[in-house]
Amino acid sequence: MLNLILFGPPGSGKGTQAESLVKKYGLLHISTGDLFRYEMSNDTPLGLEAKSFMAKGELVPDSITIGMLKNKVDAFPDVNGYIFDGFPRTIVQAEALDNLLAEKDQSISGLLELKVDEEEIVQRIKKRGAVSGRADDNDENIIRNRIQVYQSETTPVYDYYDKKGLSHSVEGVGSIEEIFGSLTQKIDSLL
Ligand code: ADP
């Protein structure tokens, strides 16, 4: 199995690249952001709980996020592998993911970081917000808070997998095709 973590700040293009990677490698795409938005759109208790954190640009607590992720992974046991997008976002989530995969005699094959600088990200997210209507994409303070949270809580996840020799970084600015090319080059070297 090929189990990938697509890593990078909000607005770095993880969702866009995940769509193409899914087609090429036949993996299941799991985006915790998408899962939360699905729950929110259905007004489930989980969605209502997540909403209060997402609206402020804060992380949803680990226990909630990990539980939701596990349910999704367990619901699709017979896949070629997973692309985790927007997860893990904390060290606690990374450890939980490793344990979950270990129970299935699986492990992470590699983490791929999309590198994009802060100003580019803010501009991209604002543009996306104008089209998507996502509340957390339409307020510069919330966007900056998400970037801050990424820097303090999420970047340590890169180092966590780097210590295991699993972290890789690619340039996240360029055409969608160029970035896809850089990603697939790294991924093919993992196969
Ligand atoms: P982006 O990467 O553009 O911020 P996402 O869709 O990945 O968008 O996430 C949107 C929001 O969902 C985050 O700001 C956070 O509140 C919540 N969220 C998503 N994934 C996680 C996670 N793994 N842990 C905690 N909160 C999460």
PDB file of C-alpha atoms and ligand atoms in Angstrom:
ATOM      1  CA  MET A   1       0.000   0.000   0.000  1.00  0.00           C
ATOM      2  CA  LEU A   2       1.010   3.581  -0.651  1.00  0.00           C
ATOM      3  CA  ASN A   3       0.022   5.874   2.217  1.00  0.00           C
ATOM      4  CA  LEU A   4       0.816   9.538   1.626  1.00  0.00           C
ATOM      5  CA  ILE A   5       0.453  12.686   3.680  1.00  0.00           C
ATOM      6  CA  LEU A   6      -0.051  15.806   1.582  1.00  0.00           C
ATOM      7  CA  PHE A   7       1.321  18.582   3.721  1.00  0.00           C
ATOM      8  CA  GLY A   8       1.498  22.370   3.555  1.00  0.00           C
ATOM      9  CA  PRO A   9      -0.132  25.559   4.783  1.00  0.00           C
ATOM     10  CA  PRO A  10      -3.785  26.414   4.144  1.00  0.00           C
ATOM     11  CA  GLY A  11      -4.249  27.364   0.504  1.00  0.00           C
ATOM     12  CA  SER A  12      -1.079  25.611  -0.661  1.00  0.00           C
ATOM     13  CA  GLY A  13      -2.980  23.513  -3.209  1.00  0.00           C
ATOM     14  CA  LYS A  14      -3.250  20.207  -1.363  1.00  0.00           C
ATOM     15  CA  GLY A  15      -6.836  19.566  -2.437  1.00  0.00           C
ATOM     16  CA  THR A  16      -6.116  20.359  -6.088  1.00  0.00           C
ATOM     17  CA  GLN A  17      -3.076  18.092  -6.242  1.00  0.00           C
ATOM     18  CA  ALA A  18      -4.812  15.332  -4.266  1.00  0.00           C
ATOM     19  CA  GLU A  19      -7.476  15.069  -6.979  1.00  0.00           C
ATOM     20  CA  SER A  20      -4.859  14.349  -9.654  1.00  0.00           C
ATOM     21  CA  LEU A  21      -2.806  12.054  -7.411  1.00  0.00           C
ATOM     22  CA  VAL A  22      -5.900   9.966  -6.657  1.00  0.00           C
ATOM     23  CA  LYS A  23      -6.391   9.365 -10.383  1.00  0.00           C
ATOM     24  CA  LYS A  24      -2.766   8.443 -11.030  1.00  0.00           C
ATOM     25  CA  TYR A  25      -2.193   6.135  -8.068  1.00  0.00           C
ATOM     26  CA  GLY A  26      -5.730   4.885  -7.300  1.00  0.00           C
ATOM     27  CA  LEU A  27      -5.684   6.022  -3.691  1.00  0.00           C
ATOM     28  CA  LEU A  28      -8.491   7.116  -1.362  1.00  0.00           C
ATOM     29  CA  HIS A  29      -8.385  10.863  -0.651  1.00  0.00           C
ATOM     30  CA  ILE A  30      -9.236  11.742   2.945  1.00  0.00           C
ATOM     31  CA  SER A  31      -9.472  15.484   3.671  1.00  0.00           C
ATOM     32  CA  THR A  32     -10.447  16.225   7.266  1.00  0.00           C
ATOM     33  CA  GLY A  33     -11.491  19.752   6.203  1.00  0.00           C
ATOM     34  CA  ASP A  34     -13.903  18.274   3.624  1.00  0.00           C
ATOM     35  CA  LEU A  35     -15.209  15.770   6.185  1.00  0.00           C
ATOM     36  CA  PHE A  36     -15.904  18.572   8.667  1.00  0.00           C
ATOM     37  CA  ARG A  37     -17.626  20.693   5.996  1.00  0.00           C
ATOM     38  CA  TYR A  38     -19.798  17.689   5.041  1.00  0.00           C
ATOM     39  CA  GLU A  39     -20.833  17.227   8.690  1.00  0.00           C
ATOM     40  CA  MET A  40     -21.520  20.961   8.993  1.00  0.00           C
ATOM     41  CA  SER A  41     -23.694  21.019   5.889  1.00  0.00           C
ATOM     42  CA  ASN A  42     -25.780  18.228   7.425  1.00  0.00           C
ATOM     43  CA  ASP A  43     -26.000  19.955  10.828  1.00  0.00           C
ATOM     44  CA  THR A  44     -24.754  16.854  12.646  1.00  0.00           C
ATOM     45  CA  PRO A  45     -23.580  17.159  16.277  1.00  0.00           C
ATOM     46  CA  LEU A  46     -19.998  16.666  15.033  1.00  0.00           C
ATOM     47  CA  GLY A  47     -20.480  19.393  12.428  1.00  0.00           C
ATOM     48  CA  LEU A  48     -21.899  21.827  14.955  1.00  0.00           C
ATOM     49  CA  GLU A  49     -19.009  21.207  17.310  1.00  0.00           C
ATOM     50  CA  ALA A  50     -16.390  21.624  14.560  1.00  0.00           C
ATOM     51  CA  LYS A  51     -18.021  24.802  13.250  1.00  0.00           C
ATOM     52  CA  SER A  52     -17.159  26.897  16.304  1.00  0.00           C
ATOM     53  CA  PHE A  53     -13.443  26.128  15.921  1.00  0.00           C
ATOM     54  CA  MET A  54     -13.289  26.394  12.136  1.00  0.00           C
ATOM     55  CA  ALA A  55     -15.061  29.742  12.141  1.00  0.00           C
ATOM     56  CA  LYS A  56     -12.228  31.172  14.267  1.00  0.00           C
ATOM     57  CA  GLY A  57      -9.475  29.537  12.229  1.00  0.00           C
ATOM     58  CA  GLU A  58      -8.555  27.272  15.122  1.00  0.00           C
ATOM     59  CA  LEU A  59      -7.967  23.553  15.073  1.00  0.00           C
ATOM     60  CA  VAL A  60     -10.819  21.248  15.962  1.00  0.00           C
ATOM     61  CA  PRO A  61      -9.735  19.324  19.109  1.00  0.00           C
ATOM     62  CA  ASP A  62      -7.610  16.241  18.450  1.00  0.00           C
ATOM     63  CA  SER A  63     -10.022  13.753  20.037  1.00  0.00           C
ATOM     64  CA  ILE A  64     -12.848  14.773  17.686  1.00  0.00           C
ATOM     65  CA  THR A  65     -10.638  14.913  14.607  1.00  0.00           C
ATOM     66  CA  ILE A  66      -8.904  11.600  15.258  1.00  0.00           C
ATOM     67  CA  GLY A  67     -12.219   9.814  15.912  1.00  0.00           C
ATOM     68  CA  MET A  68     -13.655  11.086  12.637  1.00  0.00           C
ATOM     69  CA  LEU A  69     -10.516  10.131  10.687  1.00  0.00           C
ATOM     70  CA  LYS A  70     -10.500   6.600  12.140  1.00  0.00           C
ATOM     71  CA  ASN A  71     -14.119   6.073  11.118  1.00  0.00           C
ATOM     72  CA  LYS A  72     -13.310   7.064   7.558  1.00  0.00           C
ATOM     73  CA  VAL A  73     -10.216   4.846   7.320  1.00  0.00           C
ATOM     74  CA  ASP A  74     -12.059   1.870   8.854  1.00  0.00           C
ATOM     75  CA  ALA A  75     -14.940   2.326   6.411  1.00  0.00           C
ATOM     76  CA  PHE A  76     -12.586   1.757   3.433  1.00  0.00           C
ATOM     77  CA  PRO A  77     -10.252  -1.128   4.325  1.00  0.00           C
ATOM     78  CA  ASP A  78      -9.780  -2.491   0.788  1.00  0.00           C
ATOM     79  CA  VAL A  79      -8.006   0.394  -0.908  1.00  0.00           C
ATOM     80  CA  ASN A  80      -4.558   0.670  -2.543  1.00  0.00           C
ATOM     81  CA  GLY A  81      -3.643   3.300   0.001  1.00  0.00           C
ATOM     82  CA  TYR A  82      -4.668   6.682   1.347  1.00  0.00           C
ATOM     83  CA  ILE A  83      -3.831  10.316   0.682  1.00  0.00           C
ATOM     84  CA  PHE A  84      -4.241  12.207   3.929  1.00  0.00           C
ATOM     85  CA  ASP A  85      -4.912  15.886   3.224  1.00  0.00           C
ATOM     86  CA  GLY A  86      -5.061  18.350   6.120  1.00  0.00           C
ATOM     87  CA  PHE A  87      -4.266  15.551   8.564  1.00  0.00           C
ATOM     88  CA  PRO A  88      -2.211  15.105  10.729  1.00  0.00           C
ATOM     89  CA  ARG A  89      -2.079  18.742  11.864  1.00  0.00           C
ATOM     90  CA  THR A  90      -0.583  18.110  15.318  1.00  0.00           C
ATOM     91  CA  ILE A  91       1.976  15.685  16.765  1.00  0.00           C
ATOM     92  CA  VAL A  92      -0.819  13.954  18.709  1.00  0.00           C
ATOM     93  CA  GLN A  93      -2.666  13.365  15.426  1.00  0.00           C
ATOM     94  CA  ALA A  94       0.526  12.059  13.787  1.00  0.00           C
ATOM     95  CA  GLU A  95       1.065   9.546  16.590  1.00  0.00           C
ATOM     96  CA  ALA A  96      -2.576   8.468  16.410  1.00  0.00           C
ATOM     97  CA  LEU A  97      -2.285   7.980  12.632  1.00  0.00           C
ATOM     98  CA  ASP A  98       0.874   5.899  12.983  1.00  0.00           C
ATOM     99  CA  ASN A  99      -0.832   3.717  15.613  1.00  0.00           C
ATOM    100  CA  LEU A 100      -3.955   3.311  13.507  1.00  0.00           C
ATOM    101  CA  LEU A 101      -1.911   2.201  10.490  1.00  0.00           C
ATOM    102  CA  ALA A 102       0.322  -0.054  12.618  1.00  0.00           C
ATOM    103  CA  GLU A 103      -2.797  -1.923  13.819  1.00  0.00           C
ATOM    104  CA  LYS A 104      -3.369  -2.740  10.143  1.00  0.00           C
ATOM    105  CA  ASP A 105       0.295  -3.648   9.554  1.00  0.00           C
ATOM    106  CA  GLN A 106       0.577  -0.449   7.516  1.00  0.00           C
ATOM    107  CA  SER A 107       2.658   2.694   7.754  1.00  0.00           C
ATOM    108  CA  ILE A 108       3.142   6.096   6.159  1.00  0.00           C
ATOM    109  CA  SER A 109       5.156   5.825   2.934  1.00  0.00           C
ATOM    110  CA  GLY A 110       6.010   9.505   2.741  1.00  0.00           C
ATOM    111  CA  LEU A 111       5.012  13.064   3.605  1.00  0.00           C
ATOM    112  CA  LEU A 112       5.032  15.598   0.755  1.00  0.00           C
ATOM    113  CA  GLU A 113       5.176  19.262   1.630  1.00  0.00           C
ATOM    114  CA  LEU A 114       4.037  21.991  -0.786  1.00  0.00           C
ATOM    115  CA  LYS A 115       6.153  25.067  -0.057  1.00  0.00           C
ATOM    116  CA  VAL A 116       4.338  28.395  -0.536  1.00  0.00           C
ATOM    117  CA  ASP A 117       5.137  31.672   1.221  1.00  0.00           C
ATOM    118  CA  GLU A 118       2.676  33.507   3.456  1.00  0.00           C
ATOM    119  CA  GLU A 119       1.722  36.437   1.206  1.00  0.00           C
ATOM    120  CA  GLU A 120       1.025  34.156  -1.758  1.00  0.00           C
ATOM    121  CA  ILE A 121      -1.170  32.008   0.489  1.00  0.00           C
ATOM    122  CA  VAL A 122      -3.209  34.935   1.797  1.00  0.00           C
ATOM    123  CA  GLN A 123      -3.870  36.100  -1.769  1.00  0.00           C
ATOM    124  CA  ARG A 124      -4.861  32.610  -2.926  1.00  0.00           C
ATOM    125  CA  ILE A 125      -7.225  32.007  -0.003  1.00  0.00           C
ATOM    126  CA  LYS A 126      -8.957  35.365  -0.512  1.00  0.00           C
ATOM    127  CA  LYS A 127      -9.498  34.514  -4.179  1.00  0.00           C
ATOM    128  CA  ARG A 128     -10.866  31.085  -3.228  1.00  0.00           C
ATOM    129  CA  GLY A 129     -13.147  32.714  -0.640  1.00  0.00           C
ATOM    130  CA  ALA A 130     -14.696  35.001  -3.223  1.00  0.00           C
ATOM    131  CA  VAL A 131     -15.765  31.922  -5.219  1.00  0.00           C
ATOM    132  CA  SER A 132     -16.439  29.291  -2.538  1.00  0.00           C
ATOM    133  CA  GLY A 133     -18.142  31.493   0.027  1.00  0.00           C
ATOM    134  CA  ARG A 134     -16.226  29.644   2.794  1.00  0.00           C
ATOM    135  CA  ALA A 135     -16.520  31.893   5.850  1.00  0.00           C
ATOM    136  CA  ASP A 136     -12.990  31.081   7.019  1.00  0.00           C
ATOM    137  CA  ASP A 137     -11.641  32.168   3.604  1.00  0.00           C
ATOM    138  CA  ASN A 138     -13.301  35.588   3.651  1.00  0.00           C
ATOM    139  CA  ASP A 139     -11.712  37.298   6.623  1.00  0.00           C
ATOM    140  CA  GLU A 140      -8.035  38.255   6.587  1.00  0.00           C
ATOM    141  CA  ASN A 141      -7.727  37.961  10.390  1.00  0.00           C
ATOM    142  CA  ILE A 142      -9.020  34.395  10.315  1.00  0.00           C
ATOM    143  CA  ILE A 143      -6.726  33.541   7.404  1.00  0.00           C
ATOM    144  CA  ARG A 144      -3.692  34.931   9.281  1.00  0.00           C
ATOM    145  CA  ASN A 145      -4.735  33.021  12.403  1.00  0.00           C
ATOM    146  CA  ARG A 146      -4.856  29.764  10.417  1.00  0.00           C
ATOM    147  CA  ILE A 147      -1.339  30.438   9.136  1.00  0.00           C
ATOM    148  CA  GLN A 148      -0.148  31.145  12.674  1.00  0.00           C
ATOM    149  CA  VAL A 149      -1.718  27.911  13.937  1.00  0.00           C
ATOM    150  CA  TYR A 150      -0.079  26.079  11.031  1.00  0.00           C
ATOM    151  CA  GLN A 151       3.316  27.459  11.996  1.00  0.00           C
ATOM    152  CA  SER A 152       3.047  26.707  15.702  1.00  0.00           C
ATOM    153  CA  GLU A 153       1.133  23.411  15.771  1.00  0.00           C
ATOM    154  CA  THR A 154       1.471  21.809  12.360  1.00  0.00           C
ATOM    155  CA  THR A 155       5.033  22.434  11.141  1.00  0.00           C
ATOM    156  CA  PRO A 156       6.399  20.138  13.917  1.00  0.00           C
ATOM    157  CA  VAL A 157       4.647  17.287  12.068  1.00  0.00           C
ATOM    158  CA  TYR A 158       7.104  17.791   9.189  1.00  0.00           C
ATOM    159  CA  ASP A 159      10.033  17.307  11.590  1.00  0.00           C
ATOM    160  CA  TYR A 160       8.322  14.327  13.220  1.00  0.00           C
ATOM    161  CA  TYR A 161       8.289  12.431   9.896  1.00  0.00           C
ATOM    162  CA  ASP A 162      11.625  13.919   8.821  1.00  0.00           C
ATOM    163  CA  LYS A 163      13.260  12.147  11.773  1.00  0.00           C
ATOM    164  CA  LYS A 164      11.905   8.903  10.288  1.00  0.00           C
ATOM    165  CA  GLY A 165      13.386   9.873   6.900  1.00  0.00           C
ATOM    166  CA  LEU A 166       9.909  10.254   5.388  1.00  0.00           C
ATOM    167  CA  SER A 167       9.521  14.011   4.754  1.00  0.00           C
ATOM    168  CA  HIS A 168       9.964  15.535   1.290  1.00  0.00           C
ATOM    169  CA  SER A 169       9.456  19.095   0.139  1.00  0.00           C
ATOM    170  CA  VAL A 170       8.490  20.452  -3.276  1.00  0.00           C
ATOM    171  CA  GLU A 171       8.032  23.985  -4.620  1.00  0.00           C
ATOM    172  CA  GLY A 172       4.322  24.816  -4.381  1.00  0.00           C
ATOM    173  CA  VAL A 173       4.395  27.886  -6.642  1.00  0.00           C
ATOM    174  CA  GLY A 174       4.144  27.254 -10.381  1.00  0.00           C
ATOM    175  CA  SER A 175       1.601  25.718 -12.725  1.00  0.00           C
ATOM    176  CA  ILE A 176      -0.623  22.913 -11.416  1.00  0.00           C
ATOM    177  CA  GLU A 177       1.063  20.553 -13.914  1.00  0.00           C
ATOM    178  CA  GLU A 178       4.592  21.530 -12.859  1.00  0.00           C
ATOM    179  CA  ILE A 179       3.800  20.968  -9.197  1.00  0.00           C
ATOM    180  CA  PHE A 180       2.093  17.658 -10.010  1.00  0.00           C
ATOM    181  CA  GLY A 181       5.265  16.657 -11.897  1.00  0.00           C
ATOM    182  CA  SER A 182       7.462  17.420  -8.868  1.00  0.00           C
ATOM    183  CA  LEU A 183       5.141  15.464  -6.582  1.00  0.00           C
ATOM    184  CA  THR A 184       4.946  12.396  -8.804  1.00  0.00           C
ATOM    185  CA  GLN A 185       8.727  12.371  -9.190  1.00  0.00           C
ATOM    186  CA  LYS A 186       9.081  12.131  -5.402  1.00  0.00           C
ATOM    187  CA  ILE A 187       6.265   9.605  -5.060  1.00  0.00           C
ATOM    188  CA  ASP A 188       7.651   7.363  -7.793  1.00  0.00           C
ATOM    189  CA  SER A 189      10.947   7.272  -5.905  1.00  0.00           C
ATOM    190  CA  LEU A 190       9.037   5.851  -2.909  1.00  0.00           C
ATOM    191  CA  LEU A 191       7.526   2.952  -4.889  1.00  0.00           C
TER     192      LEU A 191
HETATM  193  P1  ADP B   1      -7.184  24.831   4.757  1.00  0.00           P
HETATM  194  O1  ADP B   1      -6.075  23.849   4.563  1.00  0.00           O
HETATM  195  O2  ADP B   1      -7.380  25.755   3.607  1.00  0.00           O
HETATM  196  O3  ADP B   1      -7.136  25.573   6.071  1.00  0.00           O
HETATM  197  P2  ADP B   1      -8.992  22.681   5.409  1.00  0.00           P
HETATM  198  O4  ADP B   1     -10.230  22.353   4.671  1.00  0.00           O
HETATM  199  O5  ADP B   1      -7.900  21.667   5.423  1.00  0.00           O
HETATM  200  O6  ADP B   1      -8.535  24.040   4.782  1.00  0.00           O
HETATM  201  O7  ADP B   1      -9.347  23.017   6.945  1.00  0.00           O
HETATM  202  C1  ADP B   1     -10.325  23.941   7.299  1.00  0.00           C
HETATM  203  C2  ADP B   1     -10.481  23.972   8.835  1.00  0.00           C
HETATM  204  O8  ADP B   1     -10.933  22.678   9.288  1.00  0.00           O
HETATM  205  C3  ADP B   1      -9.204  24.218   9.631  1.00  0.00           C
HETATM  206  O9  ADP B   1      -8.925  25.589   9.762  1.00  0.00           O
HETATM  207  C4  ADP B   1      -9.562  23.559  10.977  1.00  0.00           C
HETATM  208  O10 ADP B   1     -10.420  24.394  11.742  1.00  0.00           O
HETATM  209  C5  ADP B   1     -10.381  22.351  10.554  1.00  0.00           C
HETATM  210  N1  ADP B   1      -9.511  21.157  10.393  1.00  0.00           N
HETATM  211  C6  ADP B   1      -9.258  20.499   9.235  1.00  0.00           C
HETATM  212  N2  ADP B   1      -8.425  19.468   9.444  1.00  0.00           N
HETATM  213  C7  ADP B   1      -8.125  19.471  10.771  1.00  0.00           C
HETATM  214  C8  ADP B   1      -7.289  18.677  11.611  1.00  0.00           C
HETATM  215  N3  ADP B   1      -6.581  17.662  11.116  1.00  0.00           N
HETATM  216  N4  ADP B   1      -7.229  18.981  12.926  1.00  0.00           N
HETATM  217  C9  ADP B   1      -7.937  19.991  13.435  1.00  0.00           C
HETATM  218  N5  ADP B   1      -8.726  20.796  12.710  1.00  0.00           N
HETATM  219  C10 ADP B   1      -8.832  20.549  11.390  1.00  0.00           C
END
